[in-house]
PDB file of C-alpha atoms in Angstrom:
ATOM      1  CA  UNK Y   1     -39.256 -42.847 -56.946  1.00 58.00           C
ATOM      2  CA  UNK Y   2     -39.999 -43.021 -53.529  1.00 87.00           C
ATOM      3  CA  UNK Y   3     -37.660 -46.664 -52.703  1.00 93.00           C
ATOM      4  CA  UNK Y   4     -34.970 -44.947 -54.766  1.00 93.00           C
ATOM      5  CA  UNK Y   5     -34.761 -42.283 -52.503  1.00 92.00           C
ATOM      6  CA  UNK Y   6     -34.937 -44.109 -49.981  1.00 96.00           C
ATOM      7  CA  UNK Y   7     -32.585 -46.765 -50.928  1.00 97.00           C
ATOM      8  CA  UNK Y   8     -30.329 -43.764 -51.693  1.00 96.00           C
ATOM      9  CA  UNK Y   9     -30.363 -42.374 -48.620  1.00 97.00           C
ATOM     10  CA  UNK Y  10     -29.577 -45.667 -46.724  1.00 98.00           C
ATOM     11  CA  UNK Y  11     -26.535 -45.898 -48.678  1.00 98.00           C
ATOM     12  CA  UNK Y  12     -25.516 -43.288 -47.968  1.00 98.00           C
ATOM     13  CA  UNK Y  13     -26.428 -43.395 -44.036  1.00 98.00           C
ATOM     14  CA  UNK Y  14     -24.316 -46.574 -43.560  1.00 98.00           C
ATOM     15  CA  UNK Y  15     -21.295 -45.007 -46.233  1.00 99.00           C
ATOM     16  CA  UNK Y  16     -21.357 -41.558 -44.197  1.00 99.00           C
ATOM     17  CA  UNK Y  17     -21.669 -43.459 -40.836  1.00 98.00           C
ATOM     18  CA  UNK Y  18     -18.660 -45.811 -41.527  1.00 98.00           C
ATOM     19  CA  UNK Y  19     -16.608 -43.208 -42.196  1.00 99.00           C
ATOM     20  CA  UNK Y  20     -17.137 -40.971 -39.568  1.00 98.00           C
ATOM     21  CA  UNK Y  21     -16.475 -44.055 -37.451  1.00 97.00           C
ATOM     22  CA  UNK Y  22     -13.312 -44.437 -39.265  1.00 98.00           C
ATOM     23  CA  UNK Y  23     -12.090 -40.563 -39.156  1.00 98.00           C
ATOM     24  CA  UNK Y  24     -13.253 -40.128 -35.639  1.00 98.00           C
ATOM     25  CA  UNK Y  25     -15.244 -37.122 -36.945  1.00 98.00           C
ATOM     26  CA  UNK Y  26     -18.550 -37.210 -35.370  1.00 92.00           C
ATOM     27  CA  UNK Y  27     -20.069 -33.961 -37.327  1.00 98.00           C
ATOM     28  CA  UNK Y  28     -19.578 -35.557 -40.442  1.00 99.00           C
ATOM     29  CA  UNK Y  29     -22.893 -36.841 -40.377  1.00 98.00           C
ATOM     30  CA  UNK Y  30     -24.440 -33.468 -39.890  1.00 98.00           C
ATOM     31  CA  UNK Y  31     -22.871 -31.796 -42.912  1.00 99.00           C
ATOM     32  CA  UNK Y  32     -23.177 -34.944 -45.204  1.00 99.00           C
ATOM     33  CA  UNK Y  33     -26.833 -33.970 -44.170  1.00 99.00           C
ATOM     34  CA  UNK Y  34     -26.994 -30.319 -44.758  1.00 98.00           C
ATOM     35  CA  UNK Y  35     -25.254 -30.792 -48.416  1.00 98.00           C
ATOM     36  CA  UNK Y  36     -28.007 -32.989 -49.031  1.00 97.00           C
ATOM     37  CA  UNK Y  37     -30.707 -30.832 -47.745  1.00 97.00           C
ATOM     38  CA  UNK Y  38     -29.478 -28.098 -49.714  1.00 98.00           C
ATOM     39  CA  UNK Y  39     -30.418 -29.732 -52.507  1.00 96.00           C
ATOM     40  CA  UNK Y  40     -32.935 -32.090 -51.706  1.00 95.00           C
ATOM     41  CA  UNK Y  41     -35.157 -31.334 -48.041  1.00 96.00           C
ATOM     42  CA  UNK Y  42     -37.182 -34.875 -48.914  1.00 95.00           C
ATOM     43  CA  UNK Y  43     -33.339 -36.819 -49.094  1.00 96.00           C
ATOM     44  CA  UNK Y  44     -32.085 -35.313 -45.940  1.00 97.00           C
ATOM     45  CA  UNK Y  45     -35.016 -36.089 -43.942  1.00 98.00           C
ATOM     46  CA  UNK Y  46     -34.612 -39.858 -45.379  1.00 98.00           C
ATOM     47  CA  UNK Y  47     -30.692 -39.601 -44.449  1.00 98.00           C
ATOM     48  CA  UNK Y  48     -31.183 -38.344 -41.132  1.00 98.00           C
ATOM     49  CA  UNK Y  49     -34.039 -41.245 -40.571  1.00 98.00           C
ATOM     50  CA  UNK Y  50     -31.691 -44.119 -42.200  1.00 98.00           C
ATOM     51  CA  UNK Y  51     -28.825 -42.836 -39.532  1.00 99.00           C
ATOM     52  CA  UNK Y  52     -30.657 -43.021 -36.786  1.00 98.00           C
ATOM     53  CA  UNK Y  53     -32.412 -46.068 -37.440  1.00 98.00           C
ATOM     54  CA  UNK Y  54     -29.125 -48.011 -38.383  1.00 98.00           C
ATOM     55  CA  UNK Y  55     -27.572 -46.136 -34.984  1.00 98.00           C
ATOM     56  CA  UNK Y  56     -29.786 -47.286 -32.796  1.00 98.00           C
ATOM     57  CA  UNK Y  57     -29.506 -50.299 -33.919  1.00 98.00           C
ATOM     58  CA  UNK Y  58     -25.877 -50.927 -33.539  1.00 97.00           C
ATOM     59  CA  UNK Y  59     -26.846 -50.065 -29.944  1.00 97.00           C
ATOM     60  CA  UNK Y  60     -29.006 -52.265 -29.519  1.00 98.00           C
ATOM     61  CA  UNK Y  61     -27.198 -55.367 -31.109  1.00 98.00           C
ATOM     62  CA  UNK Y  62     -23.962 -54.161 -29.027  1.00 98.00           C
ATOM     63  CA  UNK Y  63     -26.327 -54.487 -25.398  1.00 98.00           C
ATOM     64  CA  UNK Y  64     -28.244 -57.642 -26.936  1.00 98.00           C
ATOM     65  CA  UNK Y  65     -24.390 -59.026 -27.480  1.00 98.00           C
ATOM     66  CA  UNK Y  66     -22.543 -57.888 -24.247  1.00 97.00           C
ATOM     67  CA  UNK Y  67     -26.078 -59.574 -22.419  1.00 96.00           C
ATOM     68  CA  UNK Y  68     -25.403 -62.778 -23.973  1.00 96.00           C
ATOM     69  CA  UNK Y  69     -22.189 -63.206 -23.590  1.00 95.00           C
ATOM     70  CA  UNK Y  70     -22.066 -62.637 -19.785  1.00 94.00           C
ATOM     71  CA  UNK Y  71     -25.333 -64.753 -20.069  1.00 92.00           C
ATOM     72  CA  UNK Y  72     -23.071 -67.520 -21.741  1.00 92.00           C
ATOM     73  CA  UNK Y  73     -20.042 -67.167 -19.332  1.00 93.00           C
ATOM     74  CA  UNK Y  74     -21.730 -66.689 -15.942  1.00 84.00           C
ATOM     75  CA  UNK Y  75     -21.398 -70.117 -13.984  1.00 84.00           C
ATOM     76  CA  UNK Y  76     -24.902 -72.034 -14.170  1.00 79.00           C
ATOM     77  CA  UNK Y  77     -27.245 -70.904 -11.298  1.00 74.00           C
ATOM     78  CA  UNK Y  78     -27.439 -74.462  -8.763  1.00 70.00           C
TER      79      UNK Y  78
END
């Protein structure tokens, strides 16, 4: 039960996140999470985990990307 839950939540992390992205609404995450929580406390916890997780990782991969491209365009050191 546990993975589905899980899985679930994920889902719905990178669904919510997308379109928050896409309507510019940055507190949709929050009350995606609260209608969750209302009904489940162990869902919400696993939403607000799989958001952060997949957030932070977007961050990273945007630094890791921006570092390697000026790595890749910067004249070679003589």
């Amino acid at each position: 039960m546990s993975r589905i839950a899980e899985d679930l939540a994920d889902k719905l992390a990178l669904d919510t996140i997308k379109a928050a992205e896409e309507l510019g609404d940055d507190r949709l995450i929050e009350q995606i999470a609260q209608a969750v929580g209302a009904s489940s406390p162990t869902t919400e916890e696993l939403f607000r985990t799989a958001v952060r997780v997949r957030i932070a990782e977007a961050r990273a991969r945007k630094i890791l990307a921006e570092r390697l491209a000026k790595a890749r365009t910067a004249p070679p050191a003589t």
